[in-house]
């Protein structure tokens, strides 16, 4: 009986969530036109490399049997799910009663066709004759994608970003690089090298600029490792790159239970869709453990047996995990080809990534990495991340265990940056950037989610300027772009700094704080401000109007070198919303 009640709740909550997302997904709006920068074009074509599983895959291209076998379209997913909805829900119901078999069977059935279409063989090659799409240089330009392909092949959720780039770079000079993301980055980077040659040949330019994200960032790093000295790239920006893999994948594929935080997951989804919905209540309502168990079962029972032949899945593992799991899952004879490439990727490229990127940098490539920190890894492991990728794995930084700091007596490593006068420690005391692959060219955005740059005005401007100009040489060169900054997405609510100091810093003389509203959808009521747990006397009825700012007085405690500031606020006229708290850290600067 109890289980039946639980099931009803699960079903109603899932339906409710589906409805909310289908109604609001279309409400996502572009970032405000007037805020978008444009620059003088330097004549370099831009190559855009998207994240994992972004590119469309086509089977038997040019033959009568031609068919698109991969390309995420939410509408198609719904079409596939709806006829099976009753079966899915009843199998979930049985799962709740302890019988997991019907759920596994159902999931296997729903995904069978999809999985078979993109299967890889034990030697790491494709079961079917598959190519990524758009493929040729002609097809891969934004002009062609828009005019001839009706937008098919546009990177997911990135139309606005491309439109902004197009204010500087003519659309026929913006290309989307698509590759068979199932393969190893060893193969993909060779493919990218060919593609860059074709773009240069077609446009007559001497160099290209590259913007990449996530798995595409790992691909770009691999390309720069092997081909970075060839002089064909001017600016490369790697946004949340999976350079050293991500523990998320091993967590999903490994034997231990996972513990996705649903409140955080829903927030992630809202940021991704640029909607300011407060769904914390929904996260609290959902039976967390149960849903985590469902996801884990689906992965282990249905996806794992296929995923182990994807070169890319192995590339997602860090070196230690790779070695351990390779010996469990891969056969030295049957899977020799997969092992050969994965070994090369890990022991040659990933193990020496810093060296490889610096070699490319010295050869003239301006390489810049955007990393994010301050969020726990999605699967619940105590790892500092952007929810999807370990902060350490994006850029080589040393990051503390999530929820802890590097320690009061921690000394900056200075293994790569040898300049002891540089402060490469985050205001949170959780990240040391002095040991990054590129300490002077890695930016860290606090509490920014994986690749969700577009709706964050700060990171968006930084990336565009790094990619399209040579204005910013490193993290010291422009006060507008310090090495450590806060995410400024509308859902983050408020931005805070001391009026007499730079971002993330304070002095003993600081006596006033600037609180800026990041949202223009709501006015905010500031309910309280605490510094190291002490409530500040800020007066009553403090309202920050939409996208406005106020200053409040504050008292700095003596003898501290780090402050924890907690701003508690509510959104005016928002019926569903409870108060929010944003917690921000500051470090002492004379
Ligand atoms: Zn330095």
XYZ file of C-alpha atoms and ligand atoms in Angstrom:
591
model
C 0.000 0.000 0.000
C 2.753 2.351 0.977
C 4.565 1.579 -2.287
C 1.403 2.294 -4.289
C 1.185 5.747 -2.706
C 4.829 6.339 -3.471
C 4.239 5.344 -7.083
C 1.314 7.714 -7.480
C 3.478 10.492 -6.210
C 6.322 9.590 -8.561
C 3.983 9.497 -11.543
C 2.236 12.760 -10.766
C 5.503 14.523 -10.117
C 7.062 13.218 -13.347
C 4.029 14.294 -15.376
C 4.064 17.663 -13.673
C 7.750 18.143 -14.494
C 7.224 17.099 -18.117
C 4.384 19.604 -18.439
C 6.354 22.430 -16.891
C 9.303 21.804 -19.151
C 7.289 21.478 -22.327
C 5.455 24.733 -21.550
C 8.474 26.752 -20.569
C 11.183 25.413 -22.856
C 9.911 27.616 -25.643
C 9.945 30.629 -23.328
C 13.723 30.683 -23.267
C 14.753 34.074 -24.542
C 17.918 35.299 -26.131
C 20.337 37.373 -24.153
C 19.602 41.050 -24.587
C 20.667 42.289 -28.006
C 22.007 45.618 -26.780
C 24.458 43.947 -24.372
C 26.156 41.871 -27.019
C 29.577 43.050 -28.067
C 30.983 43.111 -31.572
C 34.598 43.580 -32.637
C 36.676 44.262 -35.683
C 37.134 41.007 -37.611
C 40.725 39.830 -38.022
C 39.923 37.641 -41.036
C 40.120 34.287 -39.233
C 37.314 31.823 -39.791
C 35.821 30.478 -36.542
C 35.341 26.758 -35.987
C 32.732 25.827 -33.410
C 33.135 22.414 -31.759
C 30.189 21.257 -29.706
C 29.903 18.891 -26.772
C 29.383 15.141 -26.460
C 26.876 13.513 -28.787
C 26.019 16.895 -30.337
C 26.746 16.064 -33.994
C 24.120 14.319 -36.105
C 25.080 10.829 -37.361
C 23.854 9.435 -40.682
C 23.888 5.836 -41.823
C 24.562 4.861 -45.467
C 24.907 8.451 -46.595
C 24.094 8.852 -50.294
C 22.581 5.375 -50.576
C 18.943 4.454 -50.852
C 18.981 3.212 -47.285
C 20.240 6.572 -45.943
C 18.893 7.329 -42.479
C 19.640 9.764 -39.675
C 20.474 7.565 -36.681
C 21.482 10.197 -34.159
C 20.488 13.788 -33.446
C 18.745 14.732 -30.271
C 15.410 16.349 -30.869
C 13.251 16.580 -27.740
C 10.117 16.271 -29.896
C 11.259 12.934 -31.358
C 12.104 11.617 -27.923
C 8.619 12.433 -26.717
C 7.137 10.721 -29.771
C 9.097 7.598 -28.916
C 8.220 7.720 -25.247
C 4.514 8.497 -25.439
C 3.309 5.214 -27.051
C 5.353 3.392 -24.445
C 4.342 5.592 -21.536
C 1.953 3.106 -19.958
C 4.509 0.308 -20.163
C 7.243 2.515 -18.757
C 5.150 3.707 -15.841
C 3.905 0.251 -14.949
C 7.433 -1.146 -15.116
C 8.564 1.668 -12.793
C 5.717 0.697 -10.496
C 6.973 -2.891 -10.386
C 10.493 -1.603 -9.799
C 9.197 0.206 -6.712
C 7.841 -3.144 -5.488
C 11.319 -4.638 -5.872
C 10.936 -6.315 -9.279
C 13.551 -4.631 -11.499
C 13.327 -6.982 -14.506
C 10.288 -5.392 -16.264
C 11.901 -1.945 -16.083
C 15.153 -3.218 -17.574
C 13.198 -5.027 -20.290
C 11.106 -1.947 -21.048
C 14.097 0.374 -21.172
C 15.959 -2.087 -23.374
C 12.994 -2.255 -25.745
C 12.523 1.513 -25.992
C 16.221 2.108 -26.609
C 17.009 -1.026 -28.658
C 16.708 0.530 -32.093
C 18.552 3.658 -31.096
C 21.391 1.715 -29.495
C 21.740 -0.797 -32.316
C 21.936 2.000 -34.887
C 24.966 3.542 -33.207
C 26.620 0.342 -31.953
C 30.367 -0.106 -32.099
C 32.101 -3.437 -32.608
C 34.657 -4.972 -30.206
C 37.488 -3.535 -32.326
C 36.104 0.001 -31.779
C 34.813 0.424 -35.337
C 31.213 1.220 -36.197
C 28.758 -1.638 -36.733
C 27.154 0.333 -39.580
C 28.436 2.688 -42.236
C 28.018 5.981 -40.400
C 29.238 9.541 -40.940
C 28.738 12.730 -38.975
C 26.663 15.472 -40.551
C 27.078 18.161 -41.854
C 30.343 16.654 -43.144
C 32.080 18.641 -45.836
C 33.401 22.161 -45.382
C 30.707 23.403 -47.779
C 27.961 21.868 -45.654
C 29.458 22.908 -42.338
C 29.271 26.678 -42.688
C 26.549 28.468 -40.772
C 25.286 30.021 -43.998
C 24.716 26.577 -45.509
C 23.230 25.149 -42.304
C 20.755 28.029 -42.118
C 19.915 28.395 -45.802
C 20.060 24.826 -47.091
C 19.605 22.622 -44.050
C 16.913 24.568 -42.255
C 19.112 24.791 -39.194
C 19.790 21.030 -38.981
C 23.341 20.722 -37.762
C 23.258 23.876 -35.653
C 24.889 23.148 -32.285
C 22.253 22.486 -29.643
C 21.136 25.623 -27.714
C 23.872 27.717 -29.340
C 21.975 29.740 -31.961
C 22.291 32.929 -29.938
C 25.985 32.486 -29.379
C 26.542 31.996 -33.088
C 24.353 35.001 -33.902
C 26.542 37.125 -31.647
C 29.745 35.833 -33.236
C 28.175 36.712 -36.560
C 28.138 40.379 -35.516
C 31.921 40.200 -35.925
C 32.608 37.264 -38.248
C 30.610 36.862 -41.507
C 28.384 33.792 -41.233
C 30.008 32.052 -44.189
C 33.234 32.115 -42.155
C 31.717 30.411 -39.108
C 31.936 26.621 -39.308
C 30.603 23.834 -37.152
C 32.976 20.913 -36.882
C 31.119 17.632 -36.628
C 32.784 14.360 -35.929
C 31.797 10.835 -35.018
C 31.770 11.446 -31.265
C 31.674 7.707 -30.536
C 35.301 7.330 -31.571
C 38.502 8.052 -29.684
C 39.841 11.602 -29.642
C 42.932 10.163 -31.332
C 40.762 9.620 -34.435
C 38.720 12.784 -33.931
C 41.754 15.051 -33.640
C 43.120 13.698 -36.934
C 39.713 14.441 -38.464
C 39.814 17.983 -37.030
C 43.299 18.520 -38.473
C 41.958 17.625 -41.942
C 38.941 19.863 -41.450
C 41.094 22.847 -40.477
C 43.152 22.317 -43.646
C 39.973 22.315 -45.707
C 38.686 25.502 -44.067
C 42.003 27.251 -44.702
C 42.025 26.066 -48.308
C 38.447 27.171 -48.889
C 38.701 30.590 -47.240
C 42.292 31.441 -48.099
C 42.872 32.450 -44.449
C 46.209 31.725 -42.755
C 44.749 30.633 -39.420
C 41.457 29.701 -37.774
C 39.994 30.469 -34.354
C 38.419 27.611 -32.392
C 35.604 27.766 -29.857
C 34.899 24.462 -28.168
C 33.023 23.112 -25.217
C 33.027 20.027 -23.018
C 33.917 16.906 -25.067
C 34.707 19.315 -27.915
C 37.137 21.024 -25.532
C 38.875 17.707 -24.907
C 39.048 17.248 -28.668
C 40.579 20.709 -29.104
C 43.132 20.007 -26.351
C 44.015 16.704 -28.062
C 44.345 18.474 -31.405
C 46.615 21.123 -29.853
C 48.667 18.363 -28.204
C 49.365 16.607 -31.514
C 49.056 19.364 -34.119
C 49.372 22.610 -32.115
C 52.769 23.563 -33.507
C 51.616 23.539 -37.132
C 50.700 27.233 -36.946
C 47.119 26.867 -38.158
C 45.284 28.190 -35.080
C 45.248 31.756 -33.772
C 42.852 31.798 -30.783
C 41.483 28.677 -29.125
C 38.918 28.963 -26.338
C 38.074 25.792 -24.416
C 34.876 26.257 -22.417
C 34.377 23.688 -19.596
C 36.586 21.217 -21.479
C 36.654 17.556 -20.439
C 40.420 17.639 -20.954
C 41.238 15.073 -18.276
C 37.893 13.256 -18.468
C 35.101 13.350 -15.894
C 34.379 11.219 -12.865
C 30.679 11.500 -13.720
C 31.027 8.870 -16.440
C 32.886 6.382 -14.259
C 30.322 6.984 -11.526
C 27.485 6.176 -13.902
C 29.249 3.099 -15.269
C 30.810 1.878 -12.040
C 29.356 -0.437 -9.428
C 28.678 2.087 -6.631
C 25.264 3.692 -6.197
C 24.882 7.264 -7.453
C 23.237 10.128 -5.652
C 22.114 12.829 -8.079
C 20.881 15.865 -6.180
C 17.564 16.530 -7.886
C 17.194 20.110 -6.678
C 20.546 20.875 -8.280
C 19.644 18.913 -11.410
C 16.441 20.915 -11.872
C 18.336 24.157 -11.343
C 20.865 23.031 -13.948
C 18.012 22.396 -16.381
C 16.509 25.836 -15.704
C 19.855 27.561 -16.263
C 20.297 25.597 -19.480
C 16.874 26.703 -20.722
C 17.325 30.234 -19.395
C 14.163 30.149 -17.325
C 13.995 31.647 -13.880
C 11.698 29.010 -12.435
C 12.229 28.049 -8.838
C 11.793 24.276 -8.854
C 13.402 23.528 -5.508
C 10.037 22.336 -4.189
C 9.822 19.774 -6.971
C 13.307 18.499 -6.163
C 12.306 18.038 -2.534
C 9.135 16.240 -3.512
C 10.735 13.670 -5.796
C 11.903 10.397 -4.231
C 15.581 10.990 -4.785
C 16.988 7.600 -3.876
C 14.449 5.771 -5.995
C 15.109 7.821 -9.125
C 18.864 7.487 -8.658
C 18.443 3.745 -8.464
C 16.397 3.743 -11.698
C 19.037 5.718 -13.574
C 21.804 3.488 -12.293
C 19.984 0.305 -13.283
C 19.298 1.680 -16.761
C 22.968 2.497 -17.219
C 24.383 -0.716 -15.848
C 21.955 -3.149 -17.417
C 21.277 -1.577 -20.800
C 23.841 1.041 -21.786
C 27.078 -0.257 -20.287
C 27.442 -3.337 -22.526
C 27.328 -1.018 -25.568
C 29.223 1.938 -24.163
C 32.368 -0.083 -23.477
C 33.118 -0.242 -27.212
C 32.936 3.559 -27.595
C 36.447 5.001 -27.680
C 35.008 8.250 -26.343
C 33.686 6.605 -23.179
C 37.225 5.507 -22.311
C 38.541 9.005 -23.059
C 36.206 10.318 -20.347
C 38.086 8.365 -17.685
C 41.035 9.823 -15.856
C 44.294 7.890 -16.073
C 43.970 5.849 -12.863
C 40.340 4.912 -13.424
C 41.078 4.039 -17.013
C 43.824 1.624 -16.116
C 41.693 -0.106 -13.490
C 38.538 -0.395 -15.616
C 40.361 -1.306 -18.830
C 41.673 -4.424 -17.137
C 38.163 -5.338 -15.975
C 36.170 -4.637 -19.126
C 38.467 -4.912 -22.131
C 40.066 -8.030 -23.557
C 43.685 -7.567 -24.713
C 43.047 -9.587 -27.881
C 39.429 -8.961 -28.835
C 39.579 -5.239 -27.967
C 43.201 -4.588 -28.942
C 42.362 -1.634 -31.231
C 40.296 0.132 -28.567
C 43.054 -0.404 -26.012
C 45.763 0.874 -28.333
C 44.038 4.219 -28.876
C 42.848 4.596 -25.283
C 46.371 3.858 -24.005
C 47.793 6.487 -26.342
C 45.150 9.000 -25.288
C 45.806 8.450 -21.573
C 49.493 7.648 -21.220
C 50.770 9.909 -23.986
C 48.340 12.814 -24.407
C 46.445 13.236 -21.116
C 49.477 12.430 -18.960
C 51.471 15.215 -20.652
C 48.675 17.607 -21.510
C 50.193 20.648 -19.770
C 53.412 20.234 -21.650
C 51.568 19.771 -24.958
C 49.391 22.856 -24.514
C 52.368 24.985 -23.510
C 54.263 23.731 -26.566
C 51.367 24.900 -28.768
C 51.213 28.189 -26.865
C 54.914 28.788 -27.479
C 54.323 28.047 -31.148
C 51.907 30.985 -31.231
C 48.451 29.617 -30.393
C 46.604 31.767 -27.885
C 44.925 29.102 -25.725
C 42.409 30.086 -23.066
C 40.445 27.817 -20.779
C 37.226 28.611 -18.938
C 36.814 26.371 -15.931
C 34.046 26.391 -13.365
C 34.102 25.572 -9.675
C 32.034 25.613 -6.520
C 29.451 22.970 -7.482
C 29.393 19.371 -6.320
C 29.686 16.692 -9.007
C 26.207 15.668 -10.174
C 26.419 12.066 -8.996
C 26.920 13.193 -5.407
C 30.672 12.515 -5.146
C 32.428 15.143 -3.061
C 34.304 16.568 -6.049
C 34.572 20.252 -6.946
C 33.100 20.618 -10.413
C 30.687 22.390 -12.736
C 28.179 19.589 -11.957
C 29.428 17.530 -14.927
C 33.233 17.766 -15.035
C 35.764 17.853 -12.185
C 37.345 21.318 -11.925
C 40.741 19.595 -11.824
C 40.050 17.645 -15.010
C 39.156 20.762 -17.028
C 42.445 22.573 -16.524
C 44.890 20.766 -14.239
C 44.197 22.985 -11.187
C 44.501 21.561 -7.703
C 41.032 21.614 -6.136
C 40.026 20.644 -2.604
C 37.458 18.011 -1.731
C 34.009 19.562 -2.281
C 32.797 21.203 0.924
C 36.337 21.636 2.297
C 39.144 24.120 1.570
C 42.788 23.474 0.692
C 43.532 24.347 4.329
C 44.687 27.386 6.238
C 48.362 26.493 5.897
C 48.171 25.487 2.252
C 51.014 26.866 0.168
C 50.474 27.578 -3.521
C 52.177 24.829 -5.520
C 53.838 26.985 -8.186
C 54.668 23.888 -10.194
C 53.844 25.554 -13.519
C 53.615 29.253 -12.657
C 56.954 29.895 -10.977
C 56.162 33.500 -10.085
C 55.577 33.548 -6.336
C 54.123 37.073 -6.510
C 51.079 35.760 -8.413
C 48.088 34.833 -6.297
C 46.476 31.863 -8.015
C 44.327 30.753 -5.070
C 40.540 31.183 -5.375
C 38.802 33.454 -2.841
C 37.014 30.328 -1.615
C 40.383 28.789 -0.714
C 39.382 25.719 -2.713
C 41.340 26.034 -5.979
C 45.063 26.495 -6.697
C 45.569 27.542 -10.324
C 49.369 27.794 -10.132
C 49.613 24.145 -11.239
C 47.155 24.469 -14.152
C 48.248 23.455 -17.632
C 48.116 27.196 -18.350
C 48.045 29.123 -15.033
C 47.991 32.559 -16.675
C 45.301 31.626 -19.209
C 42.698 29.782 -17.176
C 39.648 31.625 -15.860
C 37.434 30.247 -13.087
C 33.771 31.062 -12.718
C 32.276 30.284 -9.318
C 29.025 28.306 -9.335
C 28.733 28.351 -13.092
C 27.298 25.145 -14.475
C 28.876 23.121 -17.229
C 29.021 25.066 -20.538
C 26.078 27.271 -19.524
C 27.919 30.358 -20.597
C 25.416 31.841 -22.894
C 23.042 33.157 -20.227
C 25.867 34.451 -18.071
C 26.767 37.940 -19.340
C 30.201 37.919 -17.714
C 31.511 34.671 -19.192
C 29.829 35.348 -22.516
C 31.711 38.630 -22.966
C 34.978 37.114 -21.765
C 34.727 34.239 -24.228
C 33.806 36.418 -27.189
C 36.688 38.782 -26.484
C 39.182 35.922 -26.038
C 38.004 34.266 -29.215
C 37.581 37.209 -31.569
C 40.240 39.685 -30.415
C 43.778 39.763 -29.068
C 42.795 42.309 -26.374
C 43.282 39.955 -23.433
C 46.661 38.292 -23.157
C 46.263 36.617 -19.756
C 44.432 36.725 -16.405
C 46.504 39.731 -15.290
C 46.015 41.885 -18.362
C 42.496 43.224 -17.943
C 40.877 44.241 -14.648
C 37.447 43.469 -16.067
C 38.383 39.805 -16.258
C 40.075 38.622 -13.056
C 41.132 34.956 -12.810
C 38.315 34.208 -10.347
C 34.842 35.651 -10.802
C 31.270 34.787 -9.811
C 28.748 33.413 -12.243
C 26.223 36.105 -13.104
C 23.355 34.150 -14.511
C 19.888 35.634 -13.765
C 19.123 32.551 -11.654
C 22.087 33.402 -9.411
C 20.028 36.362 -8.170
C 22.684 38.699 -6.773
C 26.255 39.743 -7.433
C 28.244 41.105 -4.501
C 31.554 42.867 -3.967
C 33.065 45.347 -1.510
C 32.982 48.859 -2.955
C 36.650 49.607 -2.172
C 38.066 46.337 -3.517
C 38.251 44.142 -6.562
C 35.968 41.161 -7.056
C 36.452 38.495 -4.396
C 38.655 40.695 -2.211
C 38.275 42.886 0.889
C 40.501 44.994 3.127
C 40.309 45.907 6.809
C 38.985 49.307 5.661
C 36.076 47.857 3.683
C 32.855 49.279 5.079
C 30.354 49.002 2.283
C 29.090 46.284 -0.011
C 27.584 46.584 -3.449
C 24.664 44.254 -4.080
C 23.650 44.017 -7.708
C 20.532 42.283 -8.989
C 21.256 39.852 -11.818
C 17.648 39.473 -12.832
C 15.440 41.872 -14.697
C 12.391 39.678 -14.232
C 11.977 40.353 -10.516
C 12.689 43.034 -7.931
C 14.530 41.548 -4.991
C 13.944 42.056 -1.276
C 17.203 41.723 0.609
C 16.256 39.998 3.851
C 19.638 39.732 5.537
C 23.389 39.955 5.001
C 25.726 37.875 7.152
C 29.506 38.121 7.297
C 31.156 35.065 8.841
C 27.807 34.276 10.434
C 27.319 37.756 11.947
C 24.180 39.544 10.839
C 24.913 43.010 9.407
C 22.847 46.057 10.225
C 21.497 46.872 6.774
C 18.148 48.417 7.743
C 14.705 47.182 6.750
C 12.675 46.977 3.541
C 15.712 46.897 1.306
C 14.627 46.474 -2.276
C 16.868 46.110 -5.315
C 14.909 46.914 -8.430
C 15.190 44.780 -11.592
C 18.805 44.679 -12.738
C 19.533 47.495 -10.263
C 22.059 47.811 -7.455
C 22.320 49.126 -3.883
C 25.053 49.539 -1.298
C 24.792 48.397 2.300
C 27.059 49.110 5.278
C 29.111 46.271 6.739
C 31.588 45.581 9.511
C 34.707 43.527 8.789
C 35.690 41.205 11.631
C 39.297 41.594 12.758
C 42.022 39.055 12.229
C 40.454 37.073 9.401
C 41.921 36.324 5.991
C 38.750 34.981 4.393
C 35.117 36.084 4.591
C 31.986 34.112 3.997
C 29.166 36.442 2.964
C 25.601 35.157 2.876
C 22.919 37.227 1.185
C 19.383 36.090 1.880
C 16.796 37.484 -0.498
C 13.381 36.853 -1.979
C 11.960 37.609 -5.393
C 9.041 40.053 -5.276
C 5.701 38.907 -6.694
C 6.932 35.363 -7.152
C 4.224 33.182 -5.617
C 6.042 29.879 -5.789
C 9.397 31.049 -4.519
C 10.910 30.623 -1.054
C 13.760 32.932 -0.026
C 17.140 32.185 -1.620
C 20.621 32.440 -0.142
C 23.715 33.201 -2.180
C 26.997 32.470 -0.392
C 30.139 34.177 -1.675
C 33.721 34.073 -0.389
C 36.246 36.909 -0.224
C 39.939 36.975 0.547
C 41.945 39.589 2.387
C 44.002 42.008 0.309
C 46.001 44.942 1.745
Zn 51.226 32.952 -12.390
